[in-house]
Amino acid sequence: MSSKITIAIDGFSSTGKSTLAKQLASQLGYVYVDTGAMYRAITLFAMQNGYIADGFFDKESLRHSLPYIRLQFQFKPELGFAVMILNDVDVEKEIRSIEVSSFVSKVAELAEVRQKLVEQQQEMGKNKGIVMDGRDIGTVVFPDAELKIYMTASAATRAQRRYDELVAKGDSVSYDEVFNNVVERDYIDTHRDNSPLIKAADAIEIDNSNMTREEQLALVLDLVQKANS
Ligand code: DC
């Protein structure tokens, strides 16, 4: 019988990490955790409380509020995944808006924010049987994960995916706005001092620019089997 492992998936925004992670979790009976949703929820909290407005960011107030921010994932069988609950309110839709996307990298730079979220993520994964996606999962959160995947795809491919997603949800955005946001977030995520996005030495890189979801899933399920044997 195979035992449960920890699967860490890192990579740039819109590389399809969450699609892959959700598929894996459902095939393997594992828990899926989208850590980007946690950084997004803290960003939304900061916006709701006026700590972020008109390009202004009151980091000190956010730092002081951190003990009062409670994040939970609630599994919704009808959706097949867990939604983000911020202080008892379902914020799954709000955290995906372009406004949150355009500020989240700045919030994710704060050491206190990262410390709080990394602790919570490690607690969620302590019994293994988890697929977690983000930027620092294989390097910081679970450096001992049995399987680490590092996903890449061209910026244009990723911007098109995010644009299609937003338009399908009824958001009125332009492709250029989304492309610029992708490029800007790539830069901030890879250049910040605290836990920048880097490929862990033992991570397996997958460029899925020209891969179907099915091909990608088959490839990774094979890697899971190898990691387990
Ligand atoms: O995966 P995403 O695009 O929803 O992530 C939103 C932002 O959160 C991303 O720009 C960087 C940040 N993030 C992070 O710094 N560390 C993580 N583990 C996950 C996300």
mmCIF file of C-alpha atoms and ligand atoms in Angstrom:
data_model
loop_
_atom_site.group_PDB
_atom_site.id
_atom_site.type_symbol
_atom_site.label_atom_id
_atom_site.label_comp_id
_atom_site.label_asym_id
_atom_site.label_seq_id
_atom_site.Cartn_x
_atom_site.Cartn_y
_atom_site.Cartn_z
ATOM 1 C CA MET A 1 0.000 0.000 0.000
ATOM 2 C CA SER A 2 1.383 3.427 -0.847
ATOM 3 C CA SER A 3 1.684 5.985 1.922
ATOM 4 C CA LYS A 4 0.611 9.596 1.666
ATOM 5 C CA ILE A 5 3.182 12.142 0.572
ATOM 6 C CA THR A 6 3.484 15.923 0.422
ATOM 7 C CA ILE A 7 3.294 17.486 -3.040
ATOM 8 C CA ALA A 8 4.643 21.041 -3.406
ATOM 9 C CA ILE A 9 3.773 22.959 -6.584
ATOM 10 C CA ASP A 10 5.449 26.299 -7.188
ATOM 11 C CA GLY A 11 5.620 28.634 -10.148
ATOM 12 C CA PHE A 12 4.659 31.974 -11.665
ATOM 13 C CA SER A 13 1.080 33.204 -11.636
ATOM 14 C CA SER A 14 -1.345 31.546 -14.065
ATOM 15 C CA THR A 15 0.881 28.598 -14.916
ATOM 16 C CA GLY A 16 -2.054 26.304 -14.157
ATOM 17 C CA LYS A 17 -0.744 25.282 -10.734
ATOM 18 C CA SER A 18 -4.172 25.265 -9.135
ATOM 19 C CA THR A 19 -5.777 23.310 -11.984
ATOM 20 C CA LEU A 20 -3.134 20.633 -11.678
ATOM 21 C CA ALA A 21 -3.219 20.656 -7.870
ATOM 22 C CA LYS A 22 -7.019 20.258 -7.801
ATOM 23 C CA GLN A 23 -6.879 17.354 -10.275
ATOM 24 C CA LEU A 24 -4.146 15.639 -8.255
ATOM 25 C CA ALA A 25 -5.962 16.105 -4.951
ATOM 26 C CA SER A 26 -9.170 14.651 -6.347
ATOM 27 C CA GLN A 27 -7.419 11.658 -7.998
ATOM 28 C CA LEU A 28 -5.313 10.869 -4.926
ATOM 29 C CA GLY A 29 -7.866 11.746 -2.227
ATOM 30 C CA TYR A 30 -5.526 14.436 -0.899
ATOM 31 C CA VAL A 31 -6.277 17.858 0.569
ATOM 32 C CA TYR A 32 -5.635 20.801 -1.772
ATOM 33 C CA VAL A 33 -4.417 24.126 -0.396
ATOM 34 C CA ASP A 34 -4.169 27.230 -2.593
ATOM 35 C CA THR A 35 -1.754 29.443 -0.648
ATOM 36 C CA GLY A 36 -2.184 32.321 -3.120
ATOM 37 C CA ALA A 37 -5.786 32.569 -1.857
ATOM 38 C CA MET A 38 -4.434 33.215 1.644
ATOM 39 C CA TYR A 39 -2.206 36.120 0.476
ATOM 40 C CA ARG A 40 -5.131 37.429 -1.573
ATOM 41 C CA ALA A 41 -7.494 37.300 1.439
ATOM 42 C CA ILE A 42 -5.068 39.341 3.548
ATOM 43 C CA THR A 43 -4.846 41.851 0.687
ATOM 44 C CA LEU A 44 -8.642 42.075 0.542
ATOM 45 C CA PHE A 45 -8.751 42.601 4.317
ATOM 46 C CA ALA A 46 -6.267 45.488 3.957
ATOM 47 C CA MET A 47 -8.382 47.036 1.179
ATOM 48 C CA GLN A 48 -11.642 46.648 3.129
ATOM 49 C CA ASN A 49 -10.090 48.410 6.132
ATOM 50 C CA GLY A 50 -8.642 51.287 4.141
ATOM 51 C CA TYR A 51 -5.013 50.239 4.605
ATOM 52 C CA ILE A 52 -4.645 50.156 0.833
ATOM 53 C CA ALA A 53 -6.131 52.977 -1.212
ATOM 54 C CA ASP A 54 -5.047 55.112 -4.194
ATOM 55 C CA GLY A 55 -1.603 53.577 -4.336
ATOM 56 C CA PHE A 56 -1.115 54.114 -0.590
ATOM 57 C CA PHE A 57 -0.301 51.148 1.672
ATOM 58 C CA ASP A 58 -0.380 51.471 5.476
ATOM 59 C CA LYS A 59 1.827 48.474 6.296
ATOM 60 C CA GLU A 60 1.966 49.240 10.000
ATOM 61 C CA SER A 61 -1.819 49.025 10.451
ATOM 62 C CA LEU A 62 -1.887 45.745 8.560
ATOM 63 C CA ARG A 63 0.899 44.330 10.744
ATOM 64 C CA HIS A 64 -1.072 45.261 13.875
ATOM 65 C CA SER A 65 -4.255 43.704 12.505
ATOM 66 C CA LEU A 66 -2.708 40.339 11.629
ATOM 67 C CA PRO A 67 -3.787 38.623 14.896
ATOM 68 C CA TYR A 68 -7.406 39.493 14.031
ATOM 69 C CA ILE A 69 -7.353 37.970 10.555
ATOM 70 C CA ARG A 70 -8.753 34.437 10.549
ATOM 71 C CA LEU A 71 -8.428 32.417 7.358
ATOM 72 C CA GLN A 72 -10.142 29.106 6.749
ATOM 73 C CA PHE A 73 -10.799 26.884 3.741
ATOM 74 C CA GLN A 74 -14.306 25.466 3.447
ATOM 75 C CA PHE A 75 -14.813 22.561 1.065
ATOM 76 C CA LYS A 76 -17.802 23.023 -1.263
ATOM 77 C CA PRO A 77 -18.829 19.671 -2.768
ATOM 78 C CA GLU A 78 -20.795 21.424 -5.531
ATOM 79 C CA LEU A 79 -17.621 23.245 -6.654
ATOM 80 C CA GLY A 80 -15.243 20.374 -5.950
ATOM 81 C CA PHE A 81 -12.809 22.614 -4.084
ATOM 82 C CA ALA A 82 -12.487 24.664 -0.911
ATOM 83 C CA VAL A 83 -13.374 28.353 -0.887
ATOM 84 C CA MET A 84 -11.581 31.010 1.148
ATOM 85 C CA ILE A 85 -13.321 32.231 4.294
ATOM 86 C CA LEU A 86 -12.027 35.514 5.751
ATOM 87 C CA ASN A 87 -13.294 36.164 9.292
ATOM 88 C CA ASP A 88 -16.352 33.952 8.667
ATOM 89 C CA VAL A 89 -17.213 35.470 5.268
ATOM 90 C CA ASP A 90 -16.863 33.657 1.921
ATOM 91 C CA VAL A 91 -14.561 35.916 -0.146
ATOM 92 C CA GLU A 92 -13.711 33.458 -2.933
ATOM 93 C CA LYS A 93 -14.986 35.762 -5.689
ATOM 94 C CA GLU A 94 -13.578 39.047 -4.322
ATOM 95 C CA ILE A 95 -10.047 37.717 -3.868
ATOM 96 C CA ARG A 96 -9.792 36.937 -7.623
ATOM 97 C CA SER A 97 -10.505 40.529 -8.742
ATOM 98 C CA ILE A 98 -7.933 42.522 -10.712
ATOM 99 C CA GLU A 99 -7.763 45.054 -7.830
ATOM 100 C CA VAL A 100 -6.613 42.363 -5.401
ATOM 101 C CA SER A 101 -4.288 40.891 -8.051
ATOM 102 C CA SER A 102 -2.619 44.237 -8.585
ATOM 103 C CA PHE A 103 -1.739 44.649 -4.889
ATOM 104 C CA VAL A 104 -1.202 41.146 -3.587
ATOM 105 C CA SER A 105 2.518 40.936 -4.428
ATOM 106 C CA LYS A 106 3.187 43.968 -2.226
ATOM 107 C CA VAL A 107 1.326 42.417 0.699
ATOM 108 C CA ALA A 108 3.152 39.113 0.130
ATOM 109 C CA GLU A 109 6.467 40.937 0.594
ATOM 110 C CA LEU A 110 5.796 41.612 4.287
ATOM 111 C CA ALA A 111 7.786 39.289 6.552
ATOM 112 C CA GLU A 112 5.059 39.231 9.240
ATOM 113 C CA VAL A 113 2.417 38.224 6.703
ATOM 114 C CA ARG A 114 4.606 35.417 5.367
ATOM 115 C CA GLN A 115 5.439 34.156 8.839
ATOM 116 C CA LYS A 116 1.778 33.937 9.840
ATOM 117 C CA LEU A 117 0.755 32.161 6.649
ATOM 118 C CA VAL A 118 3.712 29.760 6.510
ATOM 119 C CA GLU A 119 2.952 28.611 10.069
ATOM 120 C CA GLN A 120 -0.674 27.965 9.184
ATOM 121 C CA GLN A 121 0.327 26.122 5.982
ATOM 122 C CA GLN A 122 2.794 23.884 7.828
ATOM 123 C CA GLU A 123 0.099 23.022 10.355
ATOM 124 C CA MET A 124 -2.339 22.096 7.546
ATOM 125 C CA GLY A 125 0.237 19.776 5.995
ATOM 126 C CA LYS A 126 1.576 18.070 9.068
ATOM 127 C CA ASN A 127 -0.222 14.774 8.338
ATOM 128 C CA LYS A 128 0.885 14.689 4.665
ATOM 129 C CA GLY A 129 -1.646 13.700 1.984
ATOM 130 C CA ILE A 130 -1.609 17.301 0.802
ATOM 131 C CA VAL A 131 -1.105 19.157 -2.482
ATOM 132 C CA MET A 132 -0.132 22.762 -1.836
ATOM 133 C CA ASP A 133 0.562 25.369 -4.492
ATOM 134 C CA GLY A 134 2.267 28.747 -4.229
ATOM 135 C CA ARG A 135 5.685 30.336 -4.635
ATOM 136 C CA ASP A 136 7.695 29.076 -1.647
ATOM 137 C CA ILE A 137 6.160 25.691 -0.909
ATOM 138 C CA GLY A 138 9.121 23.529 -1.983
ATOM 139 C CA THR A 139 11.708 25.982 -0.633
ATOM 140 C CA VAL A 140 10.268 27.288 2.655
ATOM 141 C CA VAL A 141 6.967 25.683 3.674
ATOM 142 C CA PHE A 142 7.813 22.034 2.945
ATOM 143 C CA PRO A 143 11.521 21.787 2.087
ATOM 144 C CA ASP A 144 11.263 18.016 2.743
ATOM 145 C CA ALA A 145 8.310 17.417 0.405
ATOM 146 C CA GLU A 146 8.632 14.066 -1.385
ATOM 147 C CA LEU A 147 7.560 15.616 -4.712
ATOM 148 C CA LYS A 148 8.263 19.175 -5.837
ATOM 149 C CA ILE A 149 7.005 20.539 -9.131
ATOM 150 C CA TYR A 150 8.091 23.887 -10.593
ATOM 151 C CA MET A 151 5.695 25.056 -13.293
ATOM 152 C CA THR A 152 6.471 27.541 -16.041
ATOM 153 C CA ALA A 153 4.806 28.883 -19.199
ATOM 154 C CA SER A 154 5.416 31.993 -21.288
ATOM 155 C CA ALA A 155 4.051 35.320 -19.955
ATOM 156 C CA ALA A 156 1.802 35.671 -23.038
ATOM 157 C CA THR A 157 0.303 32.193 -22.559
ATOM 158 C CA ARG A 158 -0.324 32.908 -18.881
ATOM 159 C CA ALA A 159 -1.850 36.355 -19.504
ATOM 160 C CA GLN A 160 -4.218 34.860 -22.094
ATOM 161 C CA ARG A 161 -5.332 32.175 -19.603
ATOM 162 C CA ARG A 162 -5.977 34.718 -16.825
ATOM 163 C CA TYR A 163 -7.738 37.079 -19.285
ATOM 164 C CA ASP A 164 -10.052 34.276 -20.499
ATOM 165 C CA GLU A 165 -10.821 33.347 -16.879
ATOM 166 C CA LEU A 166 -11.690 36.933 -15.888
ATOM 167 C CA VAL A 167 -13.808 37.555 -19.000
ATOM 168 C CA ALA A 168 -15.693 34.288 -18.413
ATOM 169 C CA LYS A 169 -16.504 35.565 -14.930
ATOM 170 C CA GLY A 170 -17.867 38.807 -16.377
ATOM 171 C CA ASP A 171 -14.967 41.108 -15.377
ATOM 172 C CA SER A 172 -14.318 43.904 -17.849
ATOM 173 C CA VAL A 173 -10.562 43.971 -18.213
ATOM 174 C CA SER A 174 -8.274 44.442 -21.186
ATOM 175 C CA TYR A 175 -5.697 41.862 -22.245
ATOM 176 C CA ASP A 176 -2.948 44.489 -21.881
ATOM 177 C CA GLU A 177 -3.954 45.211 -18.293
ATOM 178 C CA VAL A 178 -3.781 41.504 -17.453
ATOM 179 C CA PHE A 179 -0.472 41.028 -19.323
ATOM 180 C CA ASN A 180 1.115 43.979 -17.495
ATOM 181 C CA ASN A 181 -0.114 42.621 -14.162
ATOM 182 C CA VAL A 182 1.394 39.187 -14.921
ATOM 183 C CA VAL A 183 4.772 40.721 -15.846
ATOM 184 C CA GLU A 184 4.790 43.041 -12.840
ATOM 185 C CA ARG A 185 3.916 40.238 -10.417
ATOM 186 C CA ASP A 186 6.589 37.962 -11.948
ATOM 187 C CA TYR A 187 9.141 40.674 -11.265
ATOM 188 C CA ILE A 188 8.082 41.352 -7.671
ATOM 189 C CA ASP A 189 7.649 37.647 -6.827
ATOM 190 C CA THR A 190 11.155 36.768 -8.046
ATOM 191 C CA HIS A 191 12.947 39.854 -6.686
ATOM 192 C CA ARG A 192 11.575 40.265 -3.167
ATOM 193 C CA ASP A 193 14.019 39.793 -0.275
ATOM 194 C CA ASN A 194 11.755 37.469 1.646
ATOM 195 C CA SER A 195 11.198 33.971 0.149
ATOM 196 C CA PRO A 196 11.397 34.964 -3.533
ATOM 197 C CA LEU A 197 10.053 32.540 -6.110
ATOM 198 C CA ILE A 198 12.930 30.245 -7.021
ATOM 199 C CA LYS A 199 13.067 26.680 -8.207
ATOM 200 C CA ALA A 200 14.088 24.330 -5.381
ATOM 201 C CA ALA A 201 17.213 22.360 -6.318
ATOM 202 C CA ASP A 202 15.250 19.091 -6.212
ATOM 203 C CA ALA A 203 12.110 20.361 -7.995
ATOM 204 C CA ILE A 204 11.056 18.980 -11.362
ATOM 205 C CA GLU A 205 10.374 21.720 -13.913
ATOM 206 C CA ILE A 206 7.354 21.430 -16.200
ATOM 207 C CA ASP A 207 6.750 23.964 -18.988
ATOM 208 C CA ASN A 208 3.106 23.493 -19.940
ATOM 209 C CA SER A 209 2.854 26.195 -22.653
ATOM 210 C CA ASN A 210 2.133 23.436 -25.180
ATOM 211 C CA MET A 211 0.677 20.717 -22.999
ATOM 212 C CA THR A 212 -2.955 19.743 -22.479
ATOM 213 C CA ARG A 213 -4.299 19.390 -18.934
ATOM 214 C CA GLU A 214 -4.635 15.632 -19.477
ATOM 215 C CA GLU A 215 -1.005 15.257 -20.618
ATOM 216 C CA GLN A 216 0.175 17.266 -17.669
ATOM 217 C CA LEU A 217 -1.871 15.257 -15.157
ATOM 218 C CA ALA A 218 -0.642 11.932 -16.569
ATOM 219 C CA LEU A 219 2.958 13.121 -16.357
ATOM 220 C CA VAL A 220 2.629 14.225 -12.734
ATOM 221 C CA LEU A 221 0.678 11.124 -11.623
ATOM 222 C CA ASP A 222 3.612 9.118 -12.928
ATOM 223 C CA LEU A 223 5.984 11.272 -10.837
ATOM 224 C CA VAL A 224 3.767 10.730 -7.759
ATOM 225 C CA GLN A 225 4.031 6.985 -8.245
ATOM 226 C CA LYS A 226 7.818 7.203 -8.530
ATOM 227 C CA ALA A 227 8.064 9.445 -5.439
ATOM 228 C CA ASN A 228 6.015 6.886 -3.554
ATOM 229 C CA SER A 229 7.982 3.772 -4.492
HETATM 230 O O1 DC B 1 -1.084 32.039 -6.984
HETATM 231 P P1 DC B 1 -1.727 33.448 -6.991
HETATM 232 O O2 DC B 1 -1.513 34.189 -8.275
HETATM 233 O O3 DC B 1 -3.157 33.418 -6.572
HETATM 234 O O4 DC B 1 -0.908 34.241 -5.859
HETATM 235 C C1 DC B 1 -1.204 35.562 -5.536
HETATM 236 C C2 DC B 1 0.043 36.275 -5.065
HETATM 237 O O5 DC B 1 0.415 35.806 -3.764
HETATM 238 C C3 DC B 1 1.286 36.148 -5.942
HETATM 239 O O6 DC B 1 1.477 37.298 -6.730
HETATM 240 C C4 DC B 1 2.426 36.007 -4.957
HETATM 241 C C5 DC B 1 1.809 35.688 -3.651
HETATM 242 N N1 DC B 1 2.138 34.349 -3.135
HETATM 243 C C6 DC B 1 3.280 34.206 -2.413
HETATM 244 O O7 DC B 1 4.051 35.149 -2.267
HETATM 245 N N2 DC B 1 3.584 33.013 -1.836
HETATM 246 C C7 DC B 1 2.765 31.962 -1.986
HETATM 247 N N3 DC B 1 3.072 30.784 -1.403
HETATM 248 C C8 DC B 1 1.589 32.082 -2.750
HETATM 249 C C9 DC B 1 1.301 33.304 -3.332
#
